[in-house]
Amino acid sequence: MEMILTALEQVFLDPRVWIVCLLSAVYGIFIGAVPGLTATMAVALFVPMTFWMDDLLSITAIVTMTACAIFAGDVPTALLRIPGTPASAAYADQMYALTQRGRASSALCVSLVHSVVGGLLGAVVLIFLGRSLAGYAAEFSVAEYFWLYLLGLSSAVVVTRGPALKALFGLLVGLMLATVGLSAVHASPRFTFGQPELYQGINFIPAMIGLFGLSEILANLLSSGRETAAATGAAPAASDSSLWGALAVAGRKLKSRFLGVGRSGAVGAAIGTLPGAGADIAAWVSLAASRRGPDQDLEEQELADVADAATANSAALAGAWIPSLVFGIPGDSVTAMVIGVLLMKNITPGPTIYENNGALVYSIYLMFILANLMLIPVGLLAIRLGGLVVRIPKRVLLPIILLFCLIGAFAINGSYFDVYTMLGCGVLGLILDRRQIPLGPVVLGIVLGGAVEERFIQAVTAADGSPLALVSRPVSVVLALLCLGLWSWRIFSHWYRPGVNSFSKP
């Protein structure tokens, strides 16, 4: 109890914590709203400053900027169809479709409210189930991770509206691009064509910027008659009367889908607990779980998709801290840097951290609550300022978007090759979009392709080439059945016409 009281005093009664939290929230919103500048980059740029800060303020800044950057990635996703962070790519089409129908404020307010709720749910899981979930995650073998990643890939096909074959083709394109570079297992170069830059593979962030952002610019330049709300400066249809009206929509959505939000928060926190999974997979899996029948109103379903995915990816942020604190195993790239910061402060993550630094651990729990509450006013300000984008004339907005695409692609590694990657993927995205092939599965294929291949080869090699190693444990069997169930449901819903009581090919 004494450590809890100390943590309450450190977090809520120290004005320095509030100041750092506010400044970090603004910084995270800015970084997340610029396409290509992810939450991971926000933390990476900040880490050198932690050398002059005490441990609590360092963690305060990292927790806050991460939570805010994840939400801020939805702002360009909705207004420009450019995912600000990889986690936003899962529901980019839904948010942009809502913007085109004049529901940008509603979509962003739904994302904001559910991001806050998801972050708070993740904090609750972190507080009450941290040790238990970390112990469970430590039992996962490479076989379980293979099925988990495959479940994420399957979700990309399941959640897509329209023909499943086109979504599957997009996924295969992404998996093909993921094979470029050195093999993760055998270190053999593939499809490098003598280019040293390709040995590291295709960086998925420049690829994502090109697929979603540059392709939209090219589409507007090539089709003078095709105008979108974000690119033309024409104001969307007046359905969002005010920011407060949009908040009321978000509140009603939260109230009407309370159980769905709880499910998405649980999914996000559980997936975040697994090292290497992260908010990206959490968003895709939660999106797949939120699917409804074709008789549901389209706009309501799109808002539900945004709500579920935003809840899951925010909950996953807290979940990723569980293995990091309890075992010293980074749950994602952000917590990997956090472990480095803690070690620099002579704090060793592991089972003994509760005994040696209990007040700090409880302070971290409280910081997740404070950071998500701070997200509300800062996020509303970002939505208000972001709404001005739709009123910018096309001749002004398109060069600005192109500039952000170039900066975002170059800033990752300071490499011109990443810029060329972005340009090439922009052309590819234009071609795929013209053929009505969804781009989200392409991005997910690039992100998870290497991980799926690596886990598959490791599992089969350890079993002397037997594929039965993939289903040799109870958890792997459950995950395999989930994957099979997803594909079976997708095939069933594709061929079965509700209300007709028969199967027929569309």
Coordinates of C-alpha atoms in Angstrom, one line a residue:
M1 CA 0.0 0.0 0.0
E2 CA 2.9 2.3 0.8
M3 CA 4.3 1.9 -2.7
I4 CA 0.8 2.7 -4.3
L5 CA 0.5 5.9 -2.2
T6 CA 4.0 6.9 -3.3
A7 CA 3.1 6.3 -6.9
L8 CA -0.1 8.4 -6.6
E9 CA 1.9 11.2 -5.1
Q10 CA 4.7 11.0 -7.7
V11 CA 2.2 11.0 -10.7
F12 CA -0.6 13.3 -9.7
L13 CA 1.0 15.8 -7.3
D14 CA 4.2 16.5 -9.1
P15 CA 3.6 19.5 -11.6
R16 CA 6.6 18.4 -13.6
V17 CA 4.8 15.2 -14.5
W18 CA 1.8 17.1 -15.8
I19 CA 4.0 19.5 -17.9
V20 CA 6.0 16.7 -19.4
C21 CA 2.8 14.8 -20.1
L22 CA 1.3 17.8 -21.9
L23 CA 4.4 18.5 -24.0
S24 CA 4.8 14.9 -24.9
A25 CA 1.2 14.7 -26.0
V26 CA 1.6 17.6 -28.4
Y27 CA 4.9 16.1 -29.7
G28 CA 3.3 12.7 -30.1
I29 CA 0.3 14.2 -32.0
F30 CA 2.6 16.0 -34.3
I31 CA 4.8 13.1 -35.1
G32 CA 1.9 10.7 -35.5
A33 CA 0.0 13.0 -37.8
V34 CA 2.9 13.2 -40.3
P35 CA 2.8 10.2 -42.6
G36 CA 5.9 8.1 -42.1
L37 CA 6.9 9.5 -38.7
T38 CA 5.7 6.7 -36.5
A39 CA 5.4 6.3 -32.7
T40 CA 8.6 4.3 -32.8
M41 CA 10.4 7.2 -34.5
A42 CA 9.0 9.6 -31.9
V43 CA 10.5 7.6 -29.1
A44 CA 13.8 7.0 -30.9
L45 CA 14.2 10.8 -31.4
F46 CA 13.4 11.4 -27.8
V47 CA 15.6 8.7 -26.1
P48 CA 18.8 10.8 -26.0
M49 CA 17.0 13.4 -23.9
T50 CA 16.2 10.9 -21.2
F51 CA 19.9 11.0 -20.2
W52 CA 19.2 14.3 -18.4
M53 CA 15.8 13.3 -17.0
D54 CA 14.9 11.2 -14.0
D55 CA 13.3 7.8 -14.5
L56 CA 9.7 8.8 -13.9
L57 CA 9.7 11.8 -16.2
S58 CA 11.4 9.7 -18.9
I59 CA 8.7 7.0 -18.7
T60 CA 6.0 9.6 -18.6
A61 CA 7.1 11.2 -21.8
I62 CA 7.5 7.8 -23.6
V63 CA 4.1 6.5 -22.5
T64 CA 2.3 9.7 -23.4
M65 CA 3.9 10.3 -26.8
T66 CA 3.2 6.7 -27.8
A67 CA -0.4 6.8 -26.9
C68 CA -1.0 10.1 -28.7
A69 CA 1.0 9.2 -31.8
I70 CA -1.1 6.0 -32.3
F71 CA -4.3 8.1 -32.4
A72 CA -2.7 10.9 -34.4
G73 CA -2.0 8.5 -37.2
D74 CA -5.7 8.4 -37.8
V75 CA -5.9 12.1 -38.8
P76 CA -4.1 11.8 -42.2
T77 CA -5.7 8.4 -42.6
A78 CA -9.2 9.9 -42.5
L79 CA -8.4 13.2 -44.4
L80 CA -5.8 12.1 -46.9
R81 CA -6.0 8.3 -47.0
I82 CA -2.4 8.1 -45.9
P83 CA -2.0 6.1 -42.7
G84 CA 0.0 8.1 -40.2
T85 CA 1.2 5.0 -38.4
P86 CA 1.2 1.3 -39.5
A87 CA -1.6 0.5 -37.1
S88 CA -3.9 2.9 -39.0
A89 CA -3.6 1.0 -42.3
A90 CA -6.1 -1.7 -41.1
Y91 CA -9.0 0.7 -41.3
A92 CA -7.7 3.3 -43.8
D93 CA -10.4 2.5 -46.4
Q94 CA -13.2 2.8 -43.8
M95 CA -12.1 6.1 -42.4
Y96 CA -11.5 7.7 -45.9
A97 CA -14.9 6.5 -47.1
L98 CA -16.5 8.2 -44.1
T99 CA -14.6 11.4 -44.9
Q100 CA -15.9 11.3 -48.5
R101 CA -19.4 11.2 -47.2
G102 CA -18.8 14.1 -44.8
R103 CA -18.3 12.1 -41.7
A104 CA -14.6 12.9 -41.0
S105 CA -15.2 14.5 -37.6
S106 CA -17.4 11.6 -36.6
A107 CA -14.8 9.0 -37.7
L108 CA -12.0 10.8 -35.9
C109 CA -14.0 11.4 -32.7
V110 CA -15.0 7.7 -32.7
S111 CA -11.3 6.9 -33.1
L112 CA -10.3 9.3 -30.3
V113 CA -12.9 8.1 -27.8
H114 CA -12.2 4.5 -28.4
S115 CA -8.5 5.0 -28.4
V116 CA -8.8 6.5 -24.9
V117 CA -11.1 3.7 -23.8
G118 CA -8.8 1.1 -25.3
G119 CA -5.8 2.6 -23.5
L120 CA -7.6 2.6 -20.2
L121 CA -8.7 -1.0 -20.7
G122 CA -5.1 -1.9 -21.5
A123 CA -4.0 -0.1 -18.3
V124 CA -6.5 -2.1 -16.3
V125 CA -5.2 -5.4 -17.8
L126 CA -1.6 -4.2 -17.1
I127 CA -2.5 -3.5 -13.5
F128 CA -4.4 -6.7 -12.6
L129 CA -3.2 -9.3 -15.0
G130 CA 0.3 -8.2 -15.9
R131 CA 2.2 -11.1 -14.2
S132 CA -0.2 -13.8 -15.3
L133 CA -0.4 -12.7 -18.9
A134 CA 3.4 -12.4 -19.1
G135 CA 3.8 -15.9 -17.8
Y136 CA 1.3 -17.2 -20.4
A137 CA 3.0 -15.3 -23.3
A138 CA 6.4 -16.8 -22.3
E139 CA 5.0 -20.3 -23.1
F140 CA 4.5 -19.4 -26.8
S141 CA 6.8 -21.3 -29.1
V142 CA 7.6 -20.5 -32.8
A143 CA 4.6 -22.6 -33.8
E144 CA 2.2 -20.4 -31.9
Y145 CA 3.7 -17.3 -33.4
F146 CA 3.4 -18.8 -36.9
W147 CA -0.3 -19.2 -36.4
L148 CA -0.7 -15.8 -34.8
Y149 CA 0.9 -14.1 -37.7
L150 CA -1.0 -16.2 -40.1
L151 CA -4.2 -15.2 -38.2
G152 CA -3.2 -11.6 -38.8
L153 CA -2.7 -12.2 -42.5
S154 CA -6.0 -14.1 -42.8
S155 CA -7.7 -11.1 -41.1
A156 CA -6.6 -8.9 -44.0
V157 CA -8.7 -11.0 -46.4
V158 CA -11.6 -11.5 -44.1
V159 CA -12.2 -7.8 -43.3
T160 CA -12.1 -6.6 -46.9
R161 CA -15.3 -5.6 -48.5
G162 CA -15.8 -7.0 -52.0
P163 CA -14.3 -10.1 -53.7
A164 CA -12.1 -12.2 -51.5
L165 CA -9.9 -13.2 -54.5
K166 CA -8.9 -9.6 -55.0
A167 CA -8.0 -9.2 -51.4
L168 CA -6.0 -12.5 -51.5
F169 CA -4.2 -11.3 -54.6
G170 CA -3.2 -8.1 -52.8
L171 CA -2.0 -10.2 -49.9
L172 CA 0.1 -12.3 -52.2
V173 CA 1.7 -9.2 -53.7
G174 CA 2.7 -8.1 -50.2
L175 CA 4.1 -11.5 -49.4
M176 CA 6.1 -11.5 -52.6
L177 CA 7.6 -8.1 -51.8
A178 CA 8.4 -9.4 -48.3
T179 CA 10.7 -12.1 -49.9
V180 CA 13.0 -9.4 -51.2
G181 CA 16.4 -9.3 -49.3
L182 CA 18.3 -11.7 -47.1
S183 CA 16.4 -14.7 -45.9
A184 CA 15.8 -14.4 -42.2
V185 CA 16.8 -18.0 -41.6
H186 CA 19.3 -18.9 -44.3
A187 CA 20.8 -15.4 -44.9
S188 CA 20.6 -16.0 -48.7
P189 CA 19.9 -12.9 -50.9
R190 CA 16.7 -13.1 -52.9
F191 CA 15.5 -10.8 -55.7
T192 CA 18.1 -8.2 -54.9
F193 CA 19.3 -7.8 -58.5
G194 CA 22.7 -6.8 -57.4
Q195 CA 21.4 -3.8 -55.4
P196 CA 23.0 -3.7 -51.9
E197 CA 20.1 -1.6 -50.6
L198 CA 17.7 -4.4 -51.2
Y199 CA 19.7 -6.8 -48.9
Q200 CA 17.7 -5.3 -45.9
G201 CA 14.4 -5.9 -47.7
I202 CA 11.7 -3.4 -48.6
N203 CA 11.0 -1.0 -45.8
F204 CA 7.3 -1.2 -45.2
I205 CA 6.9 2.5 -44.1
P206 CA 8.0 4.0 -47.5
A207 CA 6.0 1.3 -49.2
M208 CA 2.9 2.2 -47.1
I209 CA 3.3 5.9 -47.9
G210 CA 3.6 5.1 -51.6
L211 CA 0.7 2.7 -51.8
F212 CA -1.7 4.9 -50.0
G213 CA -0.4 8.5 -50.4
L214 CA 1.4 8.8 -53.7
S215 CA -1.1 6.6 -55.5
E216 CA -3.9 9.0 -54.5
I217 CA -1.8 11.9 -55.8
L218 CA -1.2 10.1 -59.1
A219 CA -4.8 9.2 -59.4
N220 CA -5.8 12.8 -59.1
L221 CA -3.2 14.0 -61.6
L222 CA -4.1 11.4 -64.2
S223 CA -7.9 11.7 -63.8
S224 CA -8.8 15.4 -63.9
G225 CA -12.5 14.5 -63.7
R226 CA -12.0 12.4 -60.5
E227 CA -12.1 14.5 -57.5
T228 CA -12.0 13.5 -53.9
A229 CA -13.0 15.5 -50.8
A230 CA -9.5 15.5 -49.5
A231 CA -7.8 16.5 -52.7
T232 CA -10.1 19.0 -54.2
G233 CA -10.7 21.2 -51.2
A234 CA -14.4 20.8 -51.6
A235 CA -16.0 20.6 -48.2
P236 CA -17.6 17.2 -47.4
A237 CA -21.3 16.8 -47.2
A238 CA -22.6 18.7 -44.2
S239 CA -23.4 15.8 -41.9
D240 CA -21.0 16.6 -39.1
S241 CA -22.6 19.7 -37.6
S242 CA -19.9 20.4 -35.0
L243 CA -17.1 18.8 -33.1
W244 CA -19.4 18.3 -30.2
G245 CA -22.0 16.7 -32.4
A246 CA -19.3 14.3 -33.6
L247 CA -18.4 13.6 -30.0
A248 CA -22.0 12.8 -29.3
V249 CA -21.9 10.3 -32.2
A250 CA -18.8 8.7 -30.7
G251 CA -20.5 8.5 -27.3
R252 CA -23.6 6.8 -28.7
K253 CA -21.3 4.3 -30.6
L254 CA -19.5 3.5 -27.4
K255 CA -22.7 3.0 -25.5
S256 CA -24.3 0.8 -28.1
R257 CA -21.3 -1.4 -28.5
F258 CA -20.1 -1.7 -25.0
L259 CA -19.5 -5.5 -25.2
G260 CA -17.8 -5.2 -28.6
V261 CA -15.4 -2.5 -27.2
G262 CA -14.6 -4.8 -24.2
R263 CA -13.9 -7.7 -26.6
S264 CA -11.6 -5.5 -28.7
G265 CA -9.8 -4.2 -25.7
A266 CA -9.2 -7.8 -24.5
V267 CA -8.0 -8.9 -27.9
G268 CA -5.6 -5.9 -28.2
A269 CA -4.2 -6.3 -24.7
A270 CA -3.7 -10.1 -25.2
I271 CA -2.0 -9.6 -28.6
G272 CA 0.1 -6.8 -27.2
T273 CA 1.4 -9.2 -24.6
L274 CA 3.0 -11.4 -27.2
P275 CA 6.5 -10.1 -28.1
G276 CA 6.7 -8.9 -31.6
A277 CA 3.0 -8.8 -32.3
G278 CA 2.1 -5.2 -31.5
A279 CA -0.7 -2.8 -32.3
D280 CA -0.7 -3.5 -36.1
I281 CA -1.8 -7.2 -35.7
A282 CA -4.2 -6.2 -32.9
A283 CA -6.0 -3.8 -35.2
W284 CA -6.3 -6.4 -38.0
V285 CA -7.5 -9.2 -35.8
S286 CA -10.0 -7.0 -33.9
L287 CA -11.3 -5.7 -37.2
A288 CA -11.9 -9.3 -38.4
A289 CA -13.7 -10.1 -35.2
S290 CA -16.0 -7.0 -35.7
R291 CA -17.5 -8.1 -39.0
R292 CA -21.2 -8.1 -39.4
G293 CA -23.7 -9.4 -41.9
P294 CA -24.3 -7.6 -45.2
D295 CA -27.7 -6.3 -44.0
Q296 CA -26.1 -3.8 -41.6
D297 CA -26.0 -0.1 -42.5
L298 CA -22.7 0.6 -44.3
E299 CA -21.8 3.8 -42.4
E300 CA -22.6 2.2 -39.0
Q301 CA -20.4 -0.8 -39.8
E302 CA -17.5 1.5 -40.9
L303 CA -17.8 3.4 -37.6
A304 CA -17.9 0.1 -35.8
D305 CA -14.8 -1.1 -37.6
V306 CA -12.9 2.1 -36.7
A307 CA -14.1 1.8 -33.1
D308 CA -13.0 -1.8 -32.7
A309 CA -9.6 -1.3 -34.4
A310 CA -8.8 1.9 -32.5
T311 CA -9.7 0.2 -29.2
A312 CA -7.5 -2.8 -29.9
N313 CA -4.4 -1.0 -31.1
S314 CA -4.4 1.4 -28.1
A315 CA -5.0 -1.5 -25.6
A316 CA -2.0 -3.4 -27.3
L317 CA 0.3 -0.5 -26.3
A318 CA -0.2 -1.3 -22.6
G319 CA -0.1 -5.0 -23.2
A320 CA 3.4 -4.7 -24.7
W321 CA 4.7 -3.4 -21.4
I322 CA 3.8 -6.6 -19.6
P323 CA 6.6 -8.9 -20.9
S324 CA 9.0 -5.9 -20.9
L325 CA 8.6 -5.2 -17.2
V326 CA 8.1 -8.8 -16.0
F327 CA 10.7 -10.7 -18.1
G328 CA 12.7 -7.9 -19.7
I329 CA 11.5 -9.2 -23.1
P330 CA 10.4 -6.3 -25.4
G331 CA 6.8 -6.5 -26.5
D332 CA 7.4 -4.2 -29.4
S333 CA 10.0 -1.8 -30.8
V334 CA 9.0 1.0 -28.4
T335 CA 9.3 -1.1 -25.2
A336 CA 12.7 -2.4 -26.6
M337 CA 13.9 1.2 -26.3
V338 CA 12.2 1.5 -22.9
I339 CA 14.2 -1.4 -21.6
G340 CA 17.4 0.4 -22.8
V341 CA 16.3 3.6 -20.9
L342 CA 15.6 1.6 -17.7
L343 CA 18.9 -0.1 -17.9
M344 CA 20.6 3.3 -18.4
K345 CA 18.8 4.4 -15.2
N346 CA 20.2 1.3 -13.4
I347 CA 16.7 -0.3 -13.3
T348 CA 16.7 -3.9 -14.4
P349 CA 13.4 -5.2 -15.8
G350 CA 12.5 -8.7 -14.7
P351 CA 10.5 -10.6 -12.0
T352 CA 12.3 -8.6 -9.2
I353 CA 11.3 -5.2 -10.5
Y354 CA 8.2 -5.3 -8.3
E355 CA 10.3 -5.7 -5.2
N356 CA 13.2 -3.4 -6.1
N357 CA 11.3 -0.6 -7.9
G358 CA 7.7 -1.2 -7.0
A359 CA 6.8 2.5 -6.7
L360 CA 8.1 3.1 -10.3
V361 CA 6.0 0.1 -11.6
Y362 CA 2.8 1.5 -10.0
S363 CA 3.7 4.9 -11.4
I364 CA 3.9 3.4 -14.9
Y365 CA 0.4 2.0 -14.4
L366 CA -0.9 5.4 -13.4
M367 CA 0.9 7.1 -16.2
F368 CA -1.1 5.0 -18.8
I369 CA -4.3 6.4 -17.2
L370 CA -3.0 10.0 -17.1
A371 CA -1.6 9.8 -20.7
N372 CA -4.9 8.6 -22.1
L373 CA -6.9 11.2 -20.3
M374 CA -4.5 13.9 -21.6
L375 CA -5.1 12.5 -25.1
I376 CA -8.7 13.8 -25.0
P377 CA -8.1 17.6 -25.1
V378 CA -5.0 17.3 -27.3
G379 CA -6.8 14.9 -29.7
L380 CA -9.8 17.2 -30.0
L381 CA -7.5 20.1 -30.9
A382 CA -5.8 17.9 -33.5
I383 CA -9.2 17.0 -35.0
R384 CA -10.2 20.7 -35.1
L385 CA -7.0 21.7 -36.9
G386 CA -7.1 18.6 -39.1
G387 CA -10.6 19.6 -40.4
L388 CA -9.1 22.6 -42.1
V389 CA -7.3 20.2 -44.5
V390 CA -10.5 19.5 -46.4
R391 CA -10.9 23.2 -47.3
I392 CA -7.5 23.6 -48.9
P393 CA -7.6 23.9 -52.7
K394 CA -6.4 21.0 -54.7
R395 CA -3.6 22.9 -56.4
V396 CA -2.2 23.7 -52.9
L397 CA -2.9 20.5 -51.1
L398 CA -1.4 18.0 -53.6
P399 CA 2.1 19.5 -53.5
I400 CA 1.9 19.6 -49.7
I401 CA 0.9 15.9 -49.6
L402 CA 3.7 15.0 -52.0
L403 CA 6.2 16.9 -49.8
F404 CA 5.1 15.0 -46.7
C405 CA 5.4 11.7 -48.6
L406 CA 8.9 12.5 -49.6
I407 CA 9.9 13.7 -46.1
G408 CA 8.3 10.7 -44.5
A409 CA 10.0 8.2 -46.8
F410 CA 13.4 9.8 -46.5
A411 CA 13.3 10.4 -42.7
I412 CA 13.2 6.7 -41.8
N413 CA 16.8 5.9 -42.6
G414 CA 18.0 9.1 -44.4
S415 CA 18.1 7.0 -47.6
Y416 CA 17.2 8.1 -51.1
F417 CA 16.5 4.4 -51.9
D418 CA 13.5 4.6 -49.5
V419 CA 12.3 7.5 -51.6
Y420 CA 12.6 5.4 -54.7
T421 CA 10.8 2.6 -52.9
M422 CA 8.0 5.0 -52.1
L423 CA 7.8 6.2 -55.7
G424 CA 7.7 2.6 -57.1
C425 CA 5.0 1.5 -54.6
G426 CA 3.0 4.6 -55.5
V427 CA 2.8 3.4 -59.1
L428 CA 2.0 -0.1 -57.9
G429 CA -0.7 1.3 -55.7
L430 CA -2.2 3.2 -58.5
I431 CA -2.4 0.1 -60.7
L432 CA -3.9 -2.0 -57.9
D433 CA -6.4 0.7 -57.0
R434 CA -7.5 1.0 -60.6
R435 CA -8.2 -2.8 -60.6
Q436 CA -10.1 -2.4 -57.3
I437 CA -7.5 -4.5 -55.4
P438 CA -7.4 -3.4 -51.7
L439 CA -4.1 -2.0 -50.5
G440 CA -4.3 -2.9 -46.8
P441 CA -3.5 -6.6 -47.4
V442 CA -0.4 -5.5 -49.5
V443 CA 1.0 -3.6 -46.5
L444 CA 0.2 -6.4 -44.0
G445 CA 1.9 -8.9 -46.3
I446 CA 5.1 -6.8 -46.4
V447 CA 5.0 -6.4 -42.6
L448 CA 4.3 -10.0 -41.6
G449 CA 5.7 -12.0 -44.6
G450 CA 9.2 -12.3 -43.2
A451 CA 8.0 -13.2 -39.7
V452 CA 5.7 -15.9 -41.0
E453 CA 8.4 -17.5 -43.2
E454 CA 10.9 -17.4 -40.3
R455 CA 8.6 -19.0 -37.8
F456 CA 7.5 -21.7 -40.3
I457 CA 11.0 -22.7 -41.2
Q458 CA 12.1 -22.7 -37.5
A459 CA 9.2 -24.9 -36.4
V460 CA 9.6 -27.4 -39.3
T461 CA 13.4 -27.5 -39.1
A462 CA 13.2 -28.3 -35.4
A463 CA 10.9 -31.2 -36.1
D464 CA 13.2 -32.7 -38.8
G465 CA 11.0 -31.4 -41.6
S466 CA 7.6 -32.6 -40.2
P467 CA 4.8 -30.1 -40.6
L468 CA 3.0 -31.7 -37.7
A469 CA 5.2 -29.5 -35.5
L470 CA 2.9 -26.6 -36.3
V471 CA 0.0 -28.4 -34.5
S472 CA 1.9 -30.3 -31.8
R473 CA 0.7 -28.1 -28.8
P474 CA -2.8 -27.3 -27.6
V475 CA -2.4 -23.5 -28.1
S476 CA -1.1 -23.9 -31.7
V477 CA -4.1 -26.2 -32.4
V478 CA -6.5 -23.5 -31.1
L479 CA -4.9 -20.8 -33.2
A480 CA -4.9 -23.1 -36.3
L481 CA -8.6 -23.7 -35.8
L482 CA -9.2 -20.0 -35.6
C483 CA -7.4 -19.5 -38.9
L484 CA -9.4 -22.3 -40.4
G485 CA -12.6 -20.8 -39.0
L486 CA -11.9 -17.4 -40.4
W487 CA -11.3 -18.7 -43.9
S488 CA -14.4 -21.0 -43.7
W489 CA -16.5 -18.1 -42.6
R490 CA -15.2 -15.9 -45.5
I491 CA -16.0 -18.6 -48.0
F492 CA -19.4 -19.3 -46.5
S493 CA -20.4 -15.6 -46.5
H494 CA -19.1 -15.2 -50.1
W495 CA -21.3 -18.0 -51.4
Y496 CA -24.3 -18.0 -49.2
R497 CA -27.0 -15.4 -49.8
P498 CA -28.8 -14.5 -46.6
G499 CA -32.5 -14.6 -47.0
V500 CA -32.4 -16.9 -49.9
N501 CA -31.6 -20.0 -47.9
S502 CA -29.4 -21.4 -50.6
F503 CA -25.9 -21.2 -51.9
S504 CA -25.2 -19.3 -55.1
K505 CA -22.2 -17.8 -56.8
P506 CA -22.3 -13.9 -56.8

